[in-house]
Structure formats: C-alpha cells, structure tokens
Short mmCIF file of C-alpha atoms and ligand atoms in Angstrom, two decimals:
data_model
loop_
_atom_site.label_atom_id
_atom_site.label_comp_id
_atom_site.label_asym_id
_atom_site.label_seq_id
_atom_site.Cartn_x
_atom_site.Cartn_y
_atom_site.Cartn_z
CA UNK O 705 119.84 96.15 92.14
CA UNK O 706 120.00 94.59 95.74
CA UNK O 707 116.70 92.08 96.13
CA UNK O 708 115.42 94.52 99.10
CA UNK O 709 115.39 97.73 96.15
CA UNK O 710 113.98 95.26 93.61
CA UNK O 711 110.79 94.31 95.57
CA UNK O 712 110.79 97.88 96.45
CA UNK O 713 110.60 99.07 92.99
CA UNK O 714 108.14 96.23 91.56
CA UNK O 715 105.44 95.95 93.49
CA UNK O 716 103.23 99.52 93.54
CA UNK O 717 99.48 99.88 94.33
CA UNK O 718 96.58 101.37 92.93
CA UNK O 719 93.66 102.78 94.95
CA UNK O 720 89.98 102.82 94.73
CA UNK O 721 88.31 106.12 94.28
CA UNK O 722 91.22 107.94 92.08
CA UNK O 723 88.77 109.40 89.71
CA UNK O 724 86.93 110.57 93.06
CA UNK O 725 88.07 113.88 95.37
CA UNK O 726 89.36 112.81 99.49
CA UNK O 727 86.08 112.68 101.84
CA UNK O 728 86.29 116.04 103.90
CA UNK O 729 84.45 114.10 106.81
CA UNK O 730 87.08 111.20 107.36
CA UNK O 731 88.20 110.73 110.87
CA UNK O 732 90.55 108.54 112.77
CA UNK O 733 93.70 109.06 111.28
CA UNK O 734 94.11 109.43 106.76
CA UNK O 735 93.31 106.12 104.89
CA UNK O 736 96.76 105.98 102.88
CA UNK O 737 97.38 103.85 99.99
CA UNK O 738 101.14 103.20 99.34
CA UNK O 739 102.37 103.88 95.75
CA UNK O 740 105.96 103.41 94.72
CA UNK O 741 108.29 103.10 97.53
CA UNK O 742 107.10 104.39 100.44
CA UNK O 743 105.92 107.58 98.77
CA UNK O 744 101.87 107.71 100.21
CA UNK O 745 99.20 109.21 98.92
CA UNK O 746 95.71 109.79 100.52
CA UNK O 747 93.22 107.96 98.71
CA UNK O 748 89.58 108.50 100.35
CA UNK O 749 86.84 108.28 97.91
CA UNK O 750 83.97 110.96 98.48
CA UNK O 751 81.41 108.17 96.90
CA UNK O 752 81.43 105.15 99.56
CA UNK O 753 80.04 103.16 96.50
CA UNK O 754 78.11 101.24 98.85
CA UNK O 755 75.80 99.17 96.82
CA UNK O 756 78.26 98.41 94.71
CA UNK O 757 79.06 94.10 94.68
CA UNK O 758 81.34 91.73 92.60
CA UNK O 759 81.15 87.96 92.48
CA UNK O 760 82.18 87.44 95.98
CA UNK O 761 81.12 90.20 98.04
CA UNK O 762 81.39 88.09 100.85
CA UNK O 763 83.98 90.00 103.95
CA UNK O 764 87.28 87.90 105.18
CA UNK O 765 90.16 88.73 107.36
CA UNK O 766 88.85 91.54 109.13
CA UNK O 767 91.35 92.89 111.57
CA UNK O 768 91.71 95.99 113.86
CA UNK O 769 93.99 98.25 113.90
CA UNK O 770 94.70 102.36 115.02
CA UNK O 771 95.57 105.04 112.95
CA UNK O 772 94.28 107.46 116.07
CA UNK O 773 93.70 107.78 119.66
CA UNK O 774 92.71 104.34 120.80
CA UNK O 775 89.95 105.53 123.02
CA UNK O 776 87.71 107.14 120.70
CA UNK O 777 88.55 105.69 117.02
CA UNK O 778 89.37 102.10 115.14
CA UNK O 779 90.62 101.13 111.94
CA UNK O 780 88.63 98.34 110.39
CA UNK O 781 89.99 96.43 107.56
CA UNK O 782 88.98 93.49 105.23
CA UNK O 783 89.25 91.95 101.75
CA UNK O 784 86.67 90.86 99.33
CA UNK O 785 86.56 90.32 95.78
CA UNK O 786 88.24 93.02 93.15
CA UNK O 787 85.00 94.10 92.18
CA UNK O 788 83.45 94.98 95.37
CA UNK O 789 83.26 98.33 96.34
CA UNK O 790 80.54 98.46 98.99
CA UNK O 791 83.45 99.50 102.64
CA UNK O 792 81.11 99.82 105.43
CA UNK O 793 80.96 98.98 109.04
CA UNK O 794 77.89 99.19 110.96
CA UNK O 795 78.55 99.27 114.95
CA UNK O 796 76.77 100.11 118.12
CA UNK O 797 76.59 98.74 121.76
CA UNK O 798 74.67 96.30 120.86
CA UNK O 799 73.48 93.97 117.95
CA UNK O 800 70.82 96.70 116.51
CA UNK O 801 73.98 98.86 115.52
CA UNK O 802 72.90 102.35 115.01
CA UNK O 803 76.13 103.55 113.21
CA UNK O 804 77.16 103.56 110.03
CA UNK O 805 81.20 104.68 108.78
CA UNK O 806 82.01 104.64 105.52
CA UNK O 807 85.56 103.90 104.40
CA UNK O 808 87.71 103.46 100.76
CA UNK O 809 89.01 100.09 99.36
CA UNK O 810 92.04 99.74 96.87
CA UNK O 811 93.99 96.74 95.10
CA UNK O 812 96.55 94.73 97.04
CA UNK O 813 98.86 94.79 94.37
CA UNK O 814 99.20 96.36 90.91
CA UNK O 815 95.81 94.58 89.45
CA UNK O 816 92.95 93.16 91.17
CA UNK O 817 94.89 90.04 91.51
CA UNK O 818 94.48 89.56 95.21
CA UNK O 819 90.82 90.98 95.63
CA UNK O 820 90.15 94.49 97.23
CA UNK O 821 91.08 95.91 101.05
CA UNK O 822 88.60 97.74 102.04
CA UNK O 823 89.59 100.38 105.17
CA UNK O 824 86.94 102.26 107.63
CA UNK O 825 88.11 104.23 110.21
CA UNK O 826 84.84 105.06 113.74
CA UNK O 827 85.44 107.81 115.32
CA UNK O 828 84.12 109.80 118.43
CA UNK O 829 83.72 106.14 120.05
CA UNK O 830 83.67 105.92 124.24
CA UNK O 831 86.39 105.11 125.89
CA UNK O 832 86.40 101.78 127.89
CA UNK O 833 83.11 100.48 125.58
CA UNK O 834 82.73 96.99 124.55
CA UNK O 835 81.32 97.54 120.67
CA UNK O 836 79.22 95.30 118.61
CA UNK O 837 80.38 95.30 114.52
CA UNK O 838 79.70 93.93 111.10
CA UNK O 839 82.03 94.84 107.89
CA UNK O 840 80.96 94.51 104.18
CA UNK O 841 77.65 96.16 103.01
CA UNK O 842 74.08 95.52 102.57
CA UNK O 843 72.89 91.93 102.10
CA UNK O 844 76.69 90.95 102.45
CA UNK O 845 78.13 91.70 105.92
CA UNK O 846 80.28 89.67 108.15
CA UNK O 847 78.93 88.27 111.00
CA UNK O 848 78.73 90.17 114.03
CA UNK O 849 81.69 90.64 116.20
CA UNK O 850 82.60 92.96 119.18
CA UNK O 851 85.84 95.06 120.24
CA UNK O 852 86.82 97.63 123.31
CA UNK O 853 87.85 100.66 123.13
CA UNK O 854 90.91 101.74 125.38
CA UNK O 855 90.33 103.86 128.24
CA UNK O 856 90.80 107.46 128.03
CA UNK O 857 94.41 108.49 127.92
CA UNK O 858 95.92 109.34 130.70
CA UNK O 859 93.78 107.62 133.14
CA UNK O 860 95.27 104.97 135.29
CA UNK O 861 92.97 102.01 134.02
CA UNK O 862 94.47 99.06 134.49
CA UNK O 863 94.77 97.42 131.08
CA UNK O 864 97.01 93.99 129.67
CA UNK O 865 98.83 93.19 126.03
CA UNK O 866 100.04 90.75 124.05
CA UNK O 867 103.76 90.27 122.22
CA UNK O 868 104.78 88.32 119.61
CA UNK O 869 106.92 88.20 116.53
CA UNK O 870 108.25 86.55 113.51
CA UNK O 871 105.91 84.12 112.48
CA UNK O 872 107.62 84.12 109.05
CA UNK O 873 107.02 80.84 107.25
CA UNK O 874 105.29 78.78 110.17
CA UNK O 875 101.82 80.44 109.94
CA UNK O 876 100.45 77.08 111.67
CA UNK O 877 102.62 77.72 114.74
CA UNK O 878 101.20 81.44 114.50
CA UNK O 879 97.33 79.92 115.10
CA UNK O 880 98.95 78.55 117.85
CA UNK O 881 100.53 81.24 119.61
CA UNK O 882 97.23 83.34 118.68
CA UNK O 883 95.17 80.52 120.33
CA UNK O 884 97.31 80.50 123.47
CA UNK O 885 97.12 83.99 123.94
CA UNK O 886 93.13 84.12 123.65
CA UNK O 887 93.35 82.47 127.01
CA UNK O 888 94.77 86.08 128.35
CA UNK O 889 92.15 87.72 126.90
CA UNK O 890 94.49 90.97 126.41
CA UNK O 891 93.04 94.17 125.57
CA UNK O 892 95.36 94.20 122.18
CA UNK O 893 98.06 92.87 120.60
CA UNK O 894 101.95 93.88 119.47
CA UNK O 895 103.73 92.04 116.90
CA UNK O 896 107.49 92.77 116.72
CA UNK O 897 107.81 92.27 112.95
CA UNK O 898 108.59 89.62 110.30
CA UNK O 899 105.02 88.63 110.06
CA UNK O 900 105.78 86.47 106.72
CA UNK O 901 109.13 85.01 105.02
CA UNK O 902 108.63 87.32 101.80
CA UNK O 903 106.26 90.45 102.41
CA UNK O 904 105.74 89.93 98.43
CA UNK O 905 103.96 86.67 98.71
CA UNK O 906 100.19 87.69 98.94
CA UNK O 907 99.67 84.17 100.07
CA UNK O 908 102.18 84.26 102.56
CA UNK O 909 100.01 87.20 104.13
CA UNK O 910 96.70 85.05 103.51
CA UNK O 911 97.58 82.48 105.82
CA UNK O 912 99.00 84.97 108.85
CA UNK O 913 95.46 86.87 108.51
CA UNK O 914 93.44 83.65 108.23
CA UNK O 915 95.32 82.61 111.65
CA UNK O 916 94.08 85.86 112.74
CA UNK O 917 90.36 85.04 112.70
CA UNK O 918 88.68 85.18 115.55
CA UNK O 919 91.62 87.21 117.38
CA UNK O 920 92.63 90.39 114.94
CA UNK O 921 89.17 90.66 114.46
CA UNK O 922 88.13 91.64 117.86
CA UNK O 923 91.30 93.09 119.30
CA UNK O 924 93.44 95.59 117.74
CA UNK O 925 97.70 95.17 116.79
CA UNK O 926 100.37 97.46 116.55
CA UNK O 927 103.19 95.73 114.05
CA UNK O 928 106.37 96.96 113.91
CA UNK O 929 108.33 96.51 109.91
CA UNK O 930 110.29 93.74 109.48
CA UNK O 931 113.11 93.03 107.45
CA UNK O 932 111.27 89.69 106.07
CA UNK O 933 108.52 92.22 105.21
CA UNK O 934 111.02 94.37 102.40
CA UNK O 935 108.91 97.86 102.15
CA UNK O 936 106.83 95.99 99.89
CA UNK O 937 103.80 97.51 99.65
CA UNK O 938 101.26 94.92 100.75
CA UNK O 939 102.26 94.97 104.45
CA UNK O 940 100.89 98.96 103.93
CA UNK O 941 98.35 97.97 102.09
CA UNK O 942 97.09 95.38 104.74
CA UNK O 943 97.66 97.26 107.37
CA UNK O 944 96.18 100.83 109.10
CA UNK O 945 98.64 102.69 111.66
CA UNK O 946 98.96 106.32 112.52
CA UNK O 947 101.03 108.73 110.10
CA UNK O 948 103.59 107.35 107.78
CA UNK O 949 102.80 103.80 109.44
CA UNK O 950 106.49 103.14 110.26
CA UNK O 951 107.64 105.29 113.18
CA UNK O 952 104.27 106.69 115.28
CA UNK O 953 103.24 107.10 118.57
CA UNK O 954 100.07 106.41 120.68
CA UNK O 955 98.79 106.59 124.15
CA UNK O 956 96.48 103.48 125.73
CA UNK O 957 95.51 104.45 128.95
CA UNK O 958 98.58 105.92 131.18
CA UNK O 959 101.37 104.26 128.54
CA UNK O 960 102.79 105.85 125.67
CA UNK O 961 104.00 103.31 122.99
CA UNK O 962 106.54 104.52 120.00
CA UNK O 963 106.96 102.11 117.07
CA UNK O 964 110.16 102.14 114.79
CA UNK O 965 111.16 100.97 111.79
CA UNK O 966 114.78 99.37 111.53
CA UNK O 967 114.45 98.74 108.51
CA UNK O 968 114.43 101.68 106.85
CA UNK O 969 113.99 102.46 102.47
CA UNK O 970 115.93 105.98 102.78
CA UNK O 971 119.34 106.64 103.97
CA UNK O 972 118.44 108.37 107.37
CA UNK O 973 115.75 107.54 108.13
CA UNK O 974 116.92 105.91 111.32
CA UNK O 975 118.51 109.34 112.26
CA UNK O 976 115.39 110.67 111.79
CA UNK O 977 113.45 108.77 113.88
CA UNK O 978 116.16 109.02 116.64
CA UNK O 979 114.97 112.93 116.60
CA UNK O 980 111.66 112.24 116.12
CA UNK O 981 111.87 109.72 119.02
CA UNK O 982 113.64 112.38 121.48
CA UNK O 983 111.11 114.80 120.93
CA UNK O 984 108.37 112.23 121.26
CA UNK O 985 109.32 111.33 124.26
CA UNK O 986 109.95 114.56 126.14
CA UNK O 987 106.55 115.65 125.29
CA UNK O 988 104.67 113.07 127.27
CA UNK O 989 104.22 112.62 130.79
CA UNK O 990 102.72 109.13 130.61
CA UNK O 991 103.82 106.87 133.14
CA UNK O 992 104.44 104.06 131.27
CA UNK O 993 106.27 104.38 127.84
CA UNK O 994 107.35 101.39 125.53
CA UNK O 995 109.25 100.73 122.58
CA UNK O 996 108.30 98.80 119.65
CA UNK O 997 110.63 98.13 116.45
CA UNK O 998 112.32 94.55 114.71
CA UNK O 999 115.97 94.67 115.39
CA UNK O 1000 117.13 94.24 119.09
CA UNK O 1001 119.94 96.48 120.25
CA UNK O 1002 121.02 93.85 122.53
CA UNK O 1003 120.55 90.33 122.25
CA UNK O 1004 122.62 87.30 123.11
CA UNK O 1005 121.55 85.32 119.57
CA UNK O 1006 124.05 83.46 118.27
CA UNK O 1007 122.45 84.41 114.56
CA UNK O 1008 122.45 88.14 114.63
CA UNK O 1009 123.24 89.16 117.82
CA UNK O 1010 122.84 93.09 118.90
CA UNK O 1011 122.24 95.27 116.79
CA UNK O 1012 125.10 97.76 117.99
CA UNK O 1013 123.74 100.35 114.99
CA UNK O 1014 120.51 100.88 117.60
CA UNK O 1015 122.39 100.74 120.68
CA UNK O 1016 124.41 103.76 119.81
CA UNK O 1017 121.41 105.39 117.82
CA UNK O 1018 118.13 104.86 119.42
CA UNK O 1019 118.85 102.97 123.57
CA UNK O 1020 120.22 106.56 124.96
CA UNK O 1021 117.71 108.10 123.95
CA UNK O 1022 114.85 105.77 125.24
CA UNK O 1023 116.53 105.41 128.36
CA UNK O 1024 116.87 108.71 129.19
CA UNK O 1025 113.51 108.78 127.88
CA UNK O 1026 112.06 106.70 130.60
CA UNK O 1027 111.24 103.62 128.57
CA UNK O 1028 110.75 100.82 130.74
CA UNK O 1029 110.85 98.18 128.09
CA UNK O 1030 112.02 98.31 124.71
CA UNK O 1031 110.50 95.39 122.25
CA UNK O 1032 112.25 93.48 119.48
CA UNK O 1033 112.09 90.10 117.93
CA UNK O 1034 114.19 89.33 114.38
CA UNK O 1035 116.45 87.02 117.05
CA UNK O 1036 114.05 83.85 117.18
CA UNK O 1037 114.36 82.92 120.72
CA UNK O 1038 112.98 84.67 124.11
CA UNK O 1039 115.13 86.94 125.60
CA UNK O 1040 115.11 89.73 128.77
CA UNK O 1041 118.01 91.43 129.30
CA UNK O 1042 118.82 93.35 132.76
CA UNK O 1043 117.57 96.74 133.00
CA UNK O 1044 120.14 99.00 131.20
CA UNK O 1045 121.44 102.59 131.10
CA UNK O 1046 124.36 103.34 128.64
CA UNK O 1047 124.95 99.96 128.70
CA UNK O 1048 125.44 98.70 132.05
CA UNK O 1049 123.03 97.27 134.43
CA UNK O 1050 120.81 98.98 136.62
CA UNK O 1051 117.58 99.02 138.27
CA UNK O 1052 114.36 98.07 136.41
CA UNK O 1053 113.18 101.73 137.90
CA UNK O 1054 115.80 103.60 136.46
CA UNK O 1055 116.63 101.57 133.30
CA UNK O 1056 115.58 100.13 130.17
CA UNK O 1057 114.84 96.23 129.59
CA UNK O 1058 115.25 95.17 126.43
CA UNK O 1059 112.82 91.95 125.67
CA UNK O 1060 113.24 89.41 122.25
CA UNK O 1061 110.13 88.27 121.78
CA UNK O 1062 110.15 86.23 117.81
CA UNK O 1063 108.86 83.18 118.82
CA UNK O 1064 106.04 82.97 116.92
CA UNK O 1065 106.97 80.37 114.50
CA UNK O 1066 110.14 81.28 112.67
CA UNK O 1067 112.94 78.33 112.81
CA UNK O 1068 114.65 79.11 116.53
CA UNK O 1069 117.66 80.41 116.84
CA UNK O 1070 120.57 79.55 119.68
CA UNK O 1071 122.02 82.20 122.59
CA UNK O 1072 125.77 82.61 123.50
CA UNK O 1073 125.40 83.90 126.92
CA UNK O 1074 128.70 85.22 127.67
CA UNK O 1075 127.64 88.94 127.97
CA UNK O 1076 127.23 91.47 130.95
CA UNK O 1077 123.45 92.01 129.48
CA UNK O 1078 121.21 88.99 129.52
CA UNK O 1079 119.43 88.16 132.34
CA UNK O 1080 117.32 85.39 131.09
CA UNK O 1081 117.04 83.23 127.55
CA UNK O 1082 115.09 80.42 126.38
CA UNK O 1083 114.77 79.06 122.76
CA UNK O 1084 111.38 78.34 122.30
CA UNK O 1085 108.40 79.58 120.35
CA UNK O 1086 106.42 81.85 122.84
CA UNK O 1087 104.54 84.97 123.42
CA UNK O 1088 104.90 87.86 126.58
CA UNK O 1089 101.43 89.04 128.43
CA UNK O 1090 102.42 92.62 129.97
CA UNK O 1091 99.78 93.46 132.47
CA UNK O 1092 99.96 96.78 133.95
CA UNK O 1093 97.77 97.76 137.19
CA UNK O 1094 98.20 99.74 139.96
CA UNK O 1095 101.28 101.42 139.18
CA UNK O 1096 102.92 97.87 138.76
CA UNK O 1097 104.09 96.50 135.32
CA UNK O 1098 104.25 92.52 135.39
CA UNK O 1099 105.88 90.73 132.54
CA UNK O 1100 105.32 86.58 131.51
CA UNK O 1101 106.63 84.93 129.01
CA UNK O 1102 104.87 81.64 128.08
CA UNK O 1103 105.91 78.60 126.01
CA UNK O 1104 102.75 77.33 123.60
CA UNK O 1105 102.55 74.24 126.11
CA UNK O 1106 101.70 77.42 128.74
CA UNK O 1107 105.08 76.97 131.00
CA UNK O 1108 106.40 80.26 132.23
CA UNK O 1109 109.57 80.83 130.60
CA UNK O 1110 110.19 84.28 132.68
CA UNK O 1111 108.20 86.86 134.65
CA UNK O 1112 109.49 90.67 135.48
CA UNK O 1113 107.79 93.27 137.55
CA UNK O 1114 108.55 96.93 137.99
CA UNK O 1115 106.81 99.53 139.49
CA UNK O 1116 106.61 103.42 138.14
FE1 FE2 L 2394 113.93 89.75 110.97
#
C-alpha cells in the first residue's frame, strides 16, 4: 500500500450528533463530516447541545470560510476541548449581536484526541455588511471579532484578494506572509494548497491555524488540496467549502472562481472535473472567472516543472472558458507566465495566465527559463494582491520585505 492510500485508509472521523437526526433548518451549504476516504456524510445534529461544556470550553482558531454564496452566508469554524458541545455564533452589526446560528461539532480524528471542531454556517446575511461575531457558547465565547460579506453577485463592486501557497513545514514564515498581507487589507484570502508537510500531523495544522489568528478569523479562504495534504481527513475536517469541498464553484461580486483538486483519491476524478469544469464555466456570464487548484500546468521549476497531465486536461478548457488567470503553487517560487491559448502566447484579453504562487514558506525551489511560456520568475517567499475595479484586473506580487516582484493588468 502506497503511503498516499495508507493515510487514506487510517485516519477516519467520527461526528458529533450521530445518535441525533440532520437539522431541517441548516443553511449555507451541508456541514459534512468526512468518514473513510473521501466518502461524506452529513452530520448536523438537531440538538445544538448548547449548554453543554468540557474542561476547556474556551474557543481557538476560529476561521472563515464558504460553503455558499458569499454575499449572504459564512462558515464559522473553531476547536475547543473534546467534551464541549455548546457550537454557536452570535453576530449582528454591531457588538449587541441580535443573532444566534447554531451549528454541529465532531472529532478531528478517530478519538477526541485533538479536541472538537465545531462548524456554524449564517445565512440570509447582507451583502457588502461589515458583521460583528463571537463563537463558543454562553459564559465561554471568543472575543468579539468582525467580517464582510461580499457584494451581491453579479454587481460590479470593486473588491481585492489575497494568494498564497505551500506553507508546508515553515509555519513561522506563514505568520509572516499573513502579517504582510494584513497591510492589503483584502476582502479574502486563496491558498493554493500544501498548507502543512503531512496533512496527518494534527500539530502540523495547529501551528498554520494559530498563524491564522487575527487574519482567518475575520476574512474568509478558499484552499485548494494539496498533495502534502494526502486526502487525509483532517484538512476536511478543518475546513468548510461548498459541495464535495474539492472541485466547487462560487461567485464574489462580478468573478466566478472554480477550485480543483489535482490530487485526486479516485481514478477519474480529474476527468471528471474537466466536465464538471466545462459545464461550469459555460453557465456563467461573470466577467471575471479564475482558477484555483495545486499543480501548475505550466511552470518553469526546475523541481517539478509543468504539469503536462493539466495542460492537456484542464488549460483548453479554461481558456476557452474565459479564465483570465489560472492559480497554482506546489512549484515553490513566483511565477507568471504569458497569457496562453493552446499553448502559445497571446494577449492577456484573449488568453489565460497561469500564476505560481507557493511562497509561503516551503524550502524554494530554482527556474530553468528556457521555455516559450514564462514571462516573469523570482525565487522568493511571497504572496499576489489581485485587485479588481472598474473593469480592470491588477496583479502584484510582493516579497515579505514588501518589494514588488511583478505586477500584471488586464482589462475585461
Ligand atoms: Fe505540492
């Protein structure tokens, strides 16, 4: 048994609320708890339990996340103790609250090992509304923090994110990169994948969420699956995303974002998303779409280089799909190729660029530039602000000592 089938296999997780029947009221997207493999199972207990406290009741890592439309819902998640049941949020426009949701908590692991994630999903929020929130339950919540919800979809609200990916083993340098992009104050965050070395190692995951406080507590991620993460079932556990959590789509305003997985658990899976992706695509009319997933198709890394399984698989069909940029990381070094179509270069308007963005702490990797498709690489650990206004998309990449390493504009 390869070591990718063998975490697979091993690591399985139990949910809260099994003896309970799924709350007919939950909104924002299913809370779903992963058992073995991949194979999900709804697990929303009708009985919020919420006076119900263990030893240390107190909430950590809260981070936000969407398993819906951005503009109306969230998905709150946190850990506490095993024994703590209590998964509330209370949240209004301002500090008195006024709203209550009620969510389910489960095991990160087989056992109570690792303490409880609780998940809460609000729902018929207002678009473009600064939020005021507390997690945990009565006599132990967090303390108060805020979040915005995205303008409506399809509106041409100007609006600016945040990319980064593979962290891996250099959570310190991750703090970093999450400190430097604080100072952009962007409306949310992507993470191309690799979050950890070992997606087994609970404490691995620990130290990328404790980075995360203060930022994944008040804006919201999309993460694409890494490699480095193996299926394993914490990175489902510890994280909320729309459907099966591995190939989704979402609208933020006038862009339409699709998130892969390239590496998949099931023989065709890839294929499947390829058809998933066509049909996706062709049934928006956003003006802006993007692509999120771990593997690049091209890249001038001298470690893996392209990924020649995607470029023949997946680029046609987001270039003909109008994706203006297609995000990867995996390749630990910044990298832009020139706009592409089949291939060859073309104009940003009528092409797809293809951006590396993994330099959020992993060991850096070197380029071999001798291809027709790079335009610009730099090893360094970095992060890309995207700011989109006014029918103009601007691209920066920054080093953590905030020099530009590239900018790219196009206009849709
Ligand atoms: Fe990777």
């Amino acid at each position: 048994m390869s070591l990718f089938f063998a975490l697979l296999a091993c690591h399985t997780i139990e949910k809260i609320g099994a003896d309970t029947a799924p709350a007919a009221d939950m909104c924002g997207g299913e809370i779903y708890v992963p058992r073995a493999g991949y194979d999900t199972e709804a697990a929303v207990p009708a009985d919020p339990h919420a006076a119900t406290f263990g030893a240390a009741p107190e909430p950590f890592h809260a981070h936000l996340s969407w398993a819906d439309d951005p503009s109306t819902t969230l998905a709150v998640l946190w850990r506490t103790d095993a024994d703590t049941l209590a998964t509330q949020v209370e949240y209004g426009i301002d500090t008195s609250y006024g709203g209550t949701a009620n969510g389910a908590s489960f095991f990160v692991g087989a056992d109570g090992t690792n303490g409880r994630v609780h998940e809460a999903h609000l729902c018929d929020l207002t678009p473009g509304t600064t939020y005021h929130y507390r997690v945990g339950g009565e006599g132990h919540w967090s303390a108060d923090k805020t979040f915005t919800t995205a303008p409506p979809p399809g509106t041409a609200a100007p609006f600016r994110f945040a990319i980064s990916g593979d962290s891996r083993d250099n959570q310190e340098t991750w703090g970093l990169i999450l400190d430097a992009m604080e100072t952009h104050a962007p409306d949310f965050y992507l993470f191309s994948g690799d979050a950890v070395d070992l997606g087994v190692n609970m404490t691995e995951w620990d130290a990328w969420f404790e980075a995360g406080e203060g930022h994944l507590d008040q804006r919201p991620i999309l993460l694409a699956h890494g490699n480095h993460e193996f299926q394993v079932q914490n990175y489902y556990a510890l994280i909320a995303q729309p459907g099966n959590e591995q190939w989704f789509s979402l609208d933020y305003a006038d862009a339409h974002f699709v998130v892969l997985n390239d590496t998949v658990a099931s023989a065709g899976d890839k294929e499947l998303q390829a058809a998933w992706m066509e049909t996706d695509l062709a049934a928006t009319d956003a003006k802006w779409k993007f692509a999120l997933h771990h593997m690049p198709a091209y890249s001038s890394c001298t470690t893996h280089g392209s990924n020649t399984d995607l470029q023949t698989l997946w680029s046609p069909i987001e270039e003909a799909g109008g994706v203006v940029v297609d995000f990867a990381g995996h390749n630990h070094n910044y990298e832009r190729s020139y706009p592409l179509r089949d291939g060859a270069q073309t104009t940003a308007e009528l092409g797809t660029t293809y951006v590396v963005a993994a330099g959020a702490g992993a060991n850096l990797y070197g380029n071999d530039l001798s291809n027709p498709f790079t335009e610009v690489a730099e090893i360094s650990h970095h992060y890309v602000i995207v700011d989109v206004a006014d029918g103009t998309l601007t691209l920066t990449a920054y080093d953590l000592a905030g020099n530009v390493l590239d900018t790219f504009t196009t206009t849709r």
